[in-house]
PDB file of C-alpha atoms in Angstrom:
ATOM      1  CA  GLY L   1      95.448  87.151 -42.431  1.00 34.00           C
ATOM      2  CA  VAL L   2      97.064  83.723 -42.692  1.00 38.00           C
ATOM      3  CA  LYS L   3      95.365  81.036 -44.691  1.00 38.00           C
ATOM      4  CA  VAL L   4      95.401  77.463 -43.455  1.00 37.00           C
ATOM      5  CA  ARG L   5      93.529  74.550 -44.951  1.00 40.00           C
ATOM      6  CA  SER L   6      90.582  73.274 -42.946  1.00 40.00           C
ATOM      7  CA  GLY L   7      87.027  71.958 -42.979  1.00 46.00           C
ATOM      8  CA  ASN L   8      87.796  68.380 -43.964  1.00 52.00           C
ATOM      9  CA  ALA L   9      90.814  66.184 -43.361  1.00 50.00           C
ATOM     10  CA  LEU L  10      92.340  63.150 -44.976  1.00 52.00           C
ATOM     11  CA  SER L  11      94.176  61.098 -42.347  1.00 52.00           C
ATOM     12  CA  LEU L  12      97.492  59.555 -43.314  1.00 53.00           C
ATOM     13  CA  GLN L  13      98.979  56.920 -41.031  1.00 56.00           C
ATOM     14  CA  ASN L  14     102.616  55.938 -40.728  1.00 58.00           C
ATOM     15  CA  GLN L  15     104.270  53.637 -38.212  1.00 54.00           C
ATOM     16  CA  LEU L  16     104.275  56.081 -35.273  1.00 59.00           C
ATOM     17  CA  GLU L  17     101.616  58.741 -35.855  1.00 66.00           C
ATOM     18  CA  THR L  18      98.637  59.971 -37.834  1.00 67.00           C
ATOM     19  CA  GLU L  19      98.854  63.121 -39.959  1.00 73.00           C
ATOM     20  CA  PHE L  20      95.825  65.137 -41.093  1.00 71.00           C
ATOM     21  CA  ASP L  21      96.009  66.601 -44.578  1.00 73.00           C
ATOM     22  CA  ILE L  22      93.526  69.503 -44.429  1.00 71.00           C
ATOM     23  CA  GLN L  23      91.559  69.691 -47.680  1.00 73.00           C
ATOM     24  CA  LEU L  24      89.563  72.951 -47.555  1.00 72.00           C
ATOM     25  CA  PRO L  25      90.834  76.537 -47.104  1.00 77.00           C
ATOM     26  CA  TYR L  26      90.118  78.505 -43.919  1.00 77.00           C
ATOM     27  CA  THR L  27      91.121  82.068 -43.030  1.00 80.00           C
ATOM     28  CA  VAL L  28      92.617  82.806 -39.613  1.00 81.00           C
ATOM     29  CA  VAL L  29      93.073  86.486 -38.726  1.00 85.00           C
ATOM     30  CA  SER L  30      96.650  87.258 -37.648  1.00 86.00           C
ATOM     31  CA  ASP L  31      95.664  89.280 -34.552  1.00 90.00           C
ATOM     32  CA  GLY L  32      97.305  86.980 -32.007  1.00 87.00           C
ATOM     33  CA  LYS L  33      94.010  85.576 -30.702  1.00 89.00           C
ATOM     34  CA  ALA L  34      93.477  81.838 -30.380  1.00 86.00           C
ATOM     35  CA  VAL L  35      91.027  80.380 -32.890  1.00 81.00           C
ATOM     36  CA  ASN L  36      89.365  76.962 -32.934  1.00 78.00           C
ATOM     37  CA  VAL L  37      89.073  75.472 -36.399  1.00 76.00           C
ATOM     38  CA  ASP L  38      87.121  72.383 -37.465  1.00 76.00           C
ATOM     39  CA  ILE L  39      89.372  69.960 -39.280  1.00 76.00           C
ATOM     40  CA  GLN L  40      86.981  67.034 -39.559  1.00 76.00           C
ATOM     41  CA  GLN L  41      83.284  66.255 -39.253  1.00 80.00           C
ATOM     42  CA  SER L  42      81.960  62.717 -39.085  1.00 82.00           C
ATOM     43  CA  GLU L  43      78.675  61.009 -38.366  1.00 85.00           C
ATOM     44  CA  ILE L  44      78.631  57.688 -36.563  1.00 85.00           C
ATOM     45  CA  PRO L  45      75.638  55.755 -35.204  1.00 86.00           C
ATOM     46  CA  ALA L  46      74.668  55.843 -31.543  1.00 89.00           C
ATOM     47  CA  ILE L  47      72.253  53.810 -29.443  1.00 90.00           C
ATOM     48  CA  TYR L  48      70.357  55.865 -26.859  1.00 90.00           C
ATOM     49  CA  SER L  49      69.220  54.498 -23.514  1.00 92.00           C
ATOM     50  CA  TYR L  50      68.773  55.626 -19.926  1.00 95.00           C
ATOM     51  CA  PHE L  51      70.924  54.618 -16.979  1.00 95.00           C
ATOM     52  CA  VAL L  52      70.294  54.992 -13.247  1.00 96.00           C
ATOM     53  CA  THR L  53      72.104  53.938 -10.062  1.00 96.00           C
ATOM     54  CA  PRO L  54      69.536  54.951  -7.416  1.00 95.00           C
ATOM     55  CA  LYS L  55      71.865  54.022  -4.538  1.00 93.00           C
ATOM     56  CA  MET L  56      74.138  56.890  -5.687  1.00 94.00           C
ATOM     57  CA  ASP L  57      71.838  59.273  -7.582  1.00 94.00           C
ATOM     58  CA  LYS L  58      68.047  59.273  -8.008  1.00 93.00           C
ATOM     59  CA  ASP L  59      68.206  60.875 -11.464  1.00 95.00           C
ATOM     60  CA  ALA L  60      68.233  58.916 -14.705  1.00 96.00           C
ATOM     61  CA  PHE L  61      70.910  59.857 -17.235  1.00 95.00           C
ATOM     62  CA  LEU L  62      70.489  59.636 -20.993  1.00 94.00           C
ATOM     63  CA  MET L  63      73.447  57.729 -22.424  1.00 93.00           C
ATOM     64  CA  ALA L  64      74.698  57.457 -25.993  1.00 91.00           C
ATOM     65  CA  SER L  65      76.570  54.240 -26.791  1.00 90.00           C
ATOM     66  CA  ILE L  66      78.885  54.810 -29.766  1.00 88.00           C
ATOM     67  CA  THR L  67      80.652  52.183 -31.835  1.00 87.00           C
ATOM     68  CA  GLY L  68      83.004  52.530 -34.792  1.00 83.00           C
ATOM     69  CA  TRP L  69      84.825  55.488 -33.235  1.00 81.00           C
ATOM     70  CA  GLU L  70      88.252  53.837 -33.616  1.00 80.00           C
ATOM     71  CA  LYS L  71      88.076  54.330 -37.411  1.00 80.00           C
ATOM     72  CA  LEU L  72      88.130  58.127 -37.078  1.00 79.00           C
ATOM     73  CA  ASN L  73      91.746  58.480 -35.812  1.00 76.00           C
ATOM     74  CA  LEU L  74      90.639  60.800 -33.022  1.00 79.00           C
ATOM     75  CA  LEU L  75      93.172  62.315 -30.626  1.00 79.00           C
ATOM     76  CA  SER L  76      92.928  62.113 -26.827  1.00 85.00           C
ATOM     77  CA  GLY L  77      91.805  65.311 -25.188  1.00 88.00           C
ATOM     78  CA  LYS L  78      89.039  67.437 -23.687  1.00 90.00           C
ATOM     79  CA  MET L  79      85.661  66.780 -25.241  1.00 88.00           C
ATOM     80  CA  ASN L  80      82.679  69.160 -25.287  1.00 90.00           C
ATOM     81  CA  VAL L  81      79.367  67.308 -25.499  1.00 90.00           C
ATOM     82  CA  TYR L  82      76.314  68.786 -27.225  1.00 89.00           C
ATOM     83  CA  PHE L  83      72.886  67.198 -27.512  1.00 88.00           C
ATOM     84  CA  GLU L  84      70.109  68.589 -29.717  1.00 86.00           C
ATOM     85  CA  ASN L  85      72.240  71.722 -30.273  1.00 86.00           C
ATOM     86  CA  SER L  86      72.576  72.377 -26.518  1.00 89.00           C
ATOM     87  CA  TYR L  87      75.799  72.141 -24.522  1.00 91.00           C
ATOM     88  CA  VAL L  88      75.447  69.445 -21.849  1.00 88.00           C
ATOM     89  CA  GLY L  89      78.942  69.230 -20.381  1.00 88.00           C
ATOM     90  CA  GLU L  90      82.611  68.513 -20.702  1.00 89.00           C
ATOM     91  CA  SER L  91      84.238  65.096 -20.767  1.00 88.00           C
ATOM     92  CA  TYR L  92      87.546  63.550 -21.800  1.00 88.00           C
ATOM     93  CA  PHE L  93      88.144  61.355 -24.803  1.00 86.00           C
ATOM     94  CA  ASN L  94      90.811  58.672 -24.452  1.00 85.00           C
ATOM     95  CA  SER L  95      91.978  57.344 -27.810  1.00 80.00           C
ATOM     96  CA  ALA L  96      93.756  54.495 -25.974  1.00 79.00           C
ATOM     97  CA  GLU L  97      90.384  53.098 -24.840  1.00 75.00           C
ATOM     98  CA  THR L  98      90.230  49.331 -25.352  1.00 70.00           C
ATOM     99  CA  GLU L  99      86.442  49.001 -25.280  1.00 77.00           C
ATOM    100  CA  ASP L 100      84.564  48.727 -28.572  1.00 81.00           C
ATOM    101  CA  THR L 101      81.794  50.975 -27.260  1.00 86.00           C
ATOM    102  CA  ILE L 102      82.180  54.432 -25.736  1.00 86.00           C
ATOM    103  CA  LYS L 103      79.350  55.713 -23.541  1.00 87.00           C
ATOM    104  CA  LEU L 104      78.620  59.441 -23.287  1.00 88.00           C
ATOM    105  CA  SER L 105      76.316  60.989 -20.708  1.00 90.00           C
ATOM    106  CA  LEU L 106      73.912  63.467 -22.309  1.00 91.00           C
ATOM    107  CA  GLY L 107      72.424  64.783 -19.075  1.00 90.00           C
ATOM    108  CA  ARG L 108      69.743  64.131 -16.473  1.00 92.00           C
ATOM    109  CA  ASP L 109      66.090  63.523 -17.294  1.00 94.00           C
ATOM    110  CA  LYS L 110      63.829  64.465 -14.378  1.00 94.00           C
ATOM    111  CA  ARG L 111      60.819  62.992 -16.193  1.00 96.00           C
ATOM    112  CA  ILE L 112      61.943  59.513 -15.171  1.00 96.00           C
ATOM    113  CA  VAL L 113      61.054  59.338 -11.480  1.00 96.00           C
ATOM    114  CA  VAL L 114      63.163  56.923  -9.420  1.00 96.00           C
ATOM    115  CA  LYS L 115      62.872  55.952  -5.746  1.00 96.00           C
ATOM    116  CA  ARG L 116      64.927  53.508  -3.657  1.00 96.00           C
ATOM    117  CA  GLU L 117      63.523  52.815  -0.209  1.00 95.00           C
ATOM    118  CA  PRO L 118      64.007  50.101   2.448  1.00 93.00           C
ATOM    119  CA  VAL L 119      61.053  47.777   2.993  1.00 93.00           C
ATOM    120  CA  LYS L 120      60.930  48.216   6.753  1.00 86.00           C
ATOM    121  CA  GLU L 121      58.754  45.232   7.604  1.00 82.00           C
ATOM    122  CA  MET L 122      61.217  42.933   5.812  1.00 80.00           C
ATOM    123  CA  THR L 123      64.381  44.407   7.347  1.00 79.00           C
ATOM    124  CA  SER L 124      65.401  42.587  10.526  1.00 83.00           C
ATOM    125  CA  THR L 125      68.209  41.680  12.921  1.00 85.00           C
ATOM    126  CA  LYS L 126      68.366  38.260  14.609  1.00 86.00           C
ATOM    127  CA  PHE L 127      70.716  36.242  16.808  1.00 87.00           C
ATOM    128  CA  ILE L 128      71.229  32.670  15.599  1.00 85.00           C
ATOM    129  CA  GLY L 129      73.691  30.718  17.728  1.00 83.00           C
ATOM    130  CA  GLY L 130      76.726  32.960  18.145  1.00 84.00           C
ATOM    131  CA  ASN L 131      75.990  34.865  14.941  1.00 89.00           C
ATOM    132  CA  LEU L 132      74.222  38.085  14.193  1.00 92.00           C
ATOM    133  CA  VAL L 133      72.025  37.894  11.084  1.00 93.00           C
ATOM    134  CA  LYS L 134      70.837  41.087   9.404  1.00 93.00           C
ATOM    135  CA  GLN L 135      68.375  41.038   6.527  1.00 94.00           C
ATOM    136  CA  TYR L 136      67.934  43.977   4.181  1.00 94.00           C
ATOM    137  CA  LEU L 137      65.266  44.495   1.529  1.00 95.00           C
ATOM    138  CA  TYR L 138      64.968  47.517  -0.746  1.00 95.00           C
ATOM    139  CA  GLU L 139      62.351  48.429  -3.319  1.00 96.00           C
ATOM    140  CA  ILE L 140      63.328  50.415  -6.392  1.00 97.00           C
ATOM    141  CA  SER L 141      60.455  52.000  -8.312  1.00 97.00           C
ATOM    142  CA  ILE L 142      60.779  53.687 -11.693  1.00 96.00           C
ATOM    143  CA  LYS L 143      57.994  55.682 -13.358  1.00 97.00           C
ATOM    144  CA  ASN L 144      58.142  56.983 -16.925  1.00 97.00           C
ATOM    145  CA  THR L 145      56.302  60.323 -17.106  1.00 97.00           C
ATOM    146  CA  LYS L 146      57.609  61.007 -20.619  1.00 95.00           C
ATOM    147  CA  LYS L 147      55.505  60.737 -23.764  1.00 94.00           C
ATOM    148  CA  ASP L 148      58.031  58.328 -25.270  1.00 92.00           C
ATOM    149  CA  ASN L 149      59.031  54.737 -24.589  1.00 94.00           C
ATOM    150  CA  VAL L 150      62.145  54.444 -22.409  1.00 93.00           C
ATOM    151  CA  GLN L 151      64.840  51.766 -22.351  1.00 92.00           C
ATOM    152  CA  LEU L 152      66.445  51.833 -18.922  1.00 94.00           C
ATOM    153  CA  THR L 153      69.400  50.125 -17.226  1.00 95.00           C
ATOM    154  CA  ILE L 154      69.248  50.024 -13.411  1.00 97.00           C
ATOM    155  CA  GLU L 155      72.248  49.144 -11.232  1.00 96.00           C
ATOM    156  CA  ASP L 156      72.684  48.356  -7.551  1.00 96.00           C
ATOM    157  CA  GLN L 157      75.219  46.377  -5.581  1.00 95.00           C
ATOM    158  CA  LEU L 158      75.486  43.614  -3.019  1.00 93.00           C
ATOM    159  CA  PRO L 159      78.088  44.251  -0.328  1.00 93.00           C
ATOM    160  CA  ILE L 160      81.249  42.188  -0.803  1.00 93.00           C
ATOM    161  CA  SER L 161      82.836  40.466   2.192  1.00 92.00           C
ATOM    162  CA  GLN L 162      86.625  40.326   2.489  1.00 90.00           C
ATOM    163  CA  ASP L 163      86.427  38.448   5.783  1.00 91.00           C
ATOM    164  CA  ASN L 164      85.706  34.698   5.850  1.00 92.00           C
ATOM    165  CA  ASP L 165      83.697  35.148   9.062  1.00 93.00           C
ATOM    166  CA  ILE L 166      81.302  37.576   7.372  1.00 94.00           C
ATOM    167  CA  LYS L 167      78.903  35.953   4.914  1.00 94.00           C
ATOM    168  CA  VAL L 168      76.739  37.849   2.433  1.00 94.00           C
ATOM    169  CA  SER L 169      73.989  36.087   0.500  1.00 94.00           C
ATOM    170  CA  ALA L 170      71.495  37.347  -2.064  1.00 95.00           C
ATOM    171  CA  ASP L 171      67.865  36.772  -1.065  1.00 93.00           C
ATOM    172  CA  GLU L 172      65.914  38.500  -3.814  1.00 93.00           C
ATOM    173  CA  LEU L 173      67.184  39.992  -7.082  1.00 95.00           C
ATOM    174  CA  SER L 174      63.964  40.270  -9.151  1.00 95.00           C
ATOM    175  CA  ASN L 175      65.682  38.564 -12.102  1.00 94.00           C
ATOM    176  CA  GLY L 176      68.600  40.991 -11.995  1.00 95.00           C
ATOM    177  CA  LYS L 177      71.962  39.838 -13.369  1.00 96.00           C
ATOM    178  CA  LEU L 178      74.534  39.469 -10.551  1.00 95.00           C
ATOM    179  CA  ASN L 179      78.296  39.772 -10.979  1.00 95.00           C
ATOM    180  CA  THR L 180      79.582  37.668  -8.068  1.00 91.00           C
ATOM    181  CA  GLU L 181      83.055  39.281  -8.133  1.00 92.00           C
ATOM    182  CA  THR L 182      81.925  42.910  -7.873  1.00 94.00           C
ATOM    183  CA  GLY L 183      78.471  42.432  -6.338  1.00 94.00           C
ATOM    184  CA  LYS L 184      76.963  44.574  -9.094  1.00 96.00           C
ATOM    185  CA  VAL L 185      73.356  43.762 -10.011  1.00 97.00           C
ATOM    186  CA  VAL L 186      71.925  44.963 -13.326  1.00 97.00           C
ATOM    187  CA  TRP L 187      68.303  45.128 -14.496  1.00 97.00           C
ATOM    188  CA  LYS L 188      66.897  46.107 -17.885  1.00 95.00           C
ATOM    189  CA  ALA L 189      63.501  47.750 -18.217  1.00 94.00           C
ATOM    190  CA  ASP L 190      61.346  48.890 -21.145  1.00 95.00           C
ATOM    191  CA  LEU L 191      58.786  51.416 -19.960  1.00 95.00           C
ATOM    192  CA  LYS L 192      55.902  52.787 -21.992  1.00 96.00           C
ATOM    193  CA  PRO L 193      54.578  56.294 -21.259  1.00 96.00           C
ATOM    194  CA  GLY L 194      53.014  56.305 -17.788  1.00 95.00           C
ATOM    195  CA  ASP L 195      54.403  52.871 -16.859  1.00 96.00           C
ATOM    196  CA  THR L 196      55.807  52.106 -13.397  1.00 96.00           C
ATOM    197  CA  GLN L 197      58.101  49.178 -12.640  1.00 95.00           C
ATOM    198  CA  LYS L 198      59.110  47.973  -9.179  1.00 96.00           C
ATOM    199  CA  ILE L 199      62.196  45.932  -8.333  1.00 96.00           C
ATOM    200  CA  ARG L 200      62.880  44.255  -4.988  1.00 95.00           C
ATOM    201  CA  PHE L 201      66.476  43.770  -3.984  1.00 93.00           C
ATOM    202  CA  GLY L 202      67.389  41.951  -0.769  1.00 95.00           C
ATOM    203  CA  PHE L 203      70.364  40.318   0.918  1.00 95.00           C
ATOM    204  CA  THR L 204      71.463  38.853   4.265  1.00 95.00           C
ATOM    205  CA  VAL L 205      74.663  39.545   6.197  1.00 94.00           C
ATOM    206  CA  LYS L 206      75.743  36.940   8.761  1.00 94.00           C
ATOM    207  CA  TYR L 207      78.687  37.482  11.090  1.00 93.00           C
ATOM    208  CA  PRO L 208      79.912  36.523  14.603  1.00 92.00           C
ATOM    209  CA  LYS L 209      78.621  38.608  17.494  1.00 86.00           C
ATOM    210  CA  GLY L 210      81.127  41.320  18.344  1.00 81.00           C
ATOM    211  CA  LYS L 211      82.471  41.702  14.788  1.00 79.00           C
TER     212      LYS L 211
END
């Protein structure tokens, strides 16, 4: 066999690159087969919360928000994600990321039940002058069937007009935070076990007849 040093690494930085000085010995059998070897293990804090975009997917995803990662001198590449000793999927780590916080998806949680449905009696189409006015209202309901408290971020989106003749206005956002450039609306919810929260989200589109 061939001995290489592994198990823990001291990173040494120069002007153009980072070198890893492997501190502990590790034996690799010289049989021509590829072997993965740990060169560094680190623990960094994470904040756990749930995230859902019911317009796109009715499932809530557990997310881990990680800070302090830039101190570890990690290399860009394929990343295998494990949660509670179970493999949950593959991602990609980009060491050139400019954000202070990296968010990792740790999988779906079916115990958070999410629905997004139009409120039919509040959805209408009218003619006003030479304009067509359409009103839309949706209700998003979230129920926590888990035995634990849940912190949840919910996202939806107002349509964005790129035509001066087409006007979009927010009617009801249920205290959601609106980004006027992207149309994204964000809500935060803290749900105790068994709690249900409902959010109403409505907007009006006004445009000339025939558009």
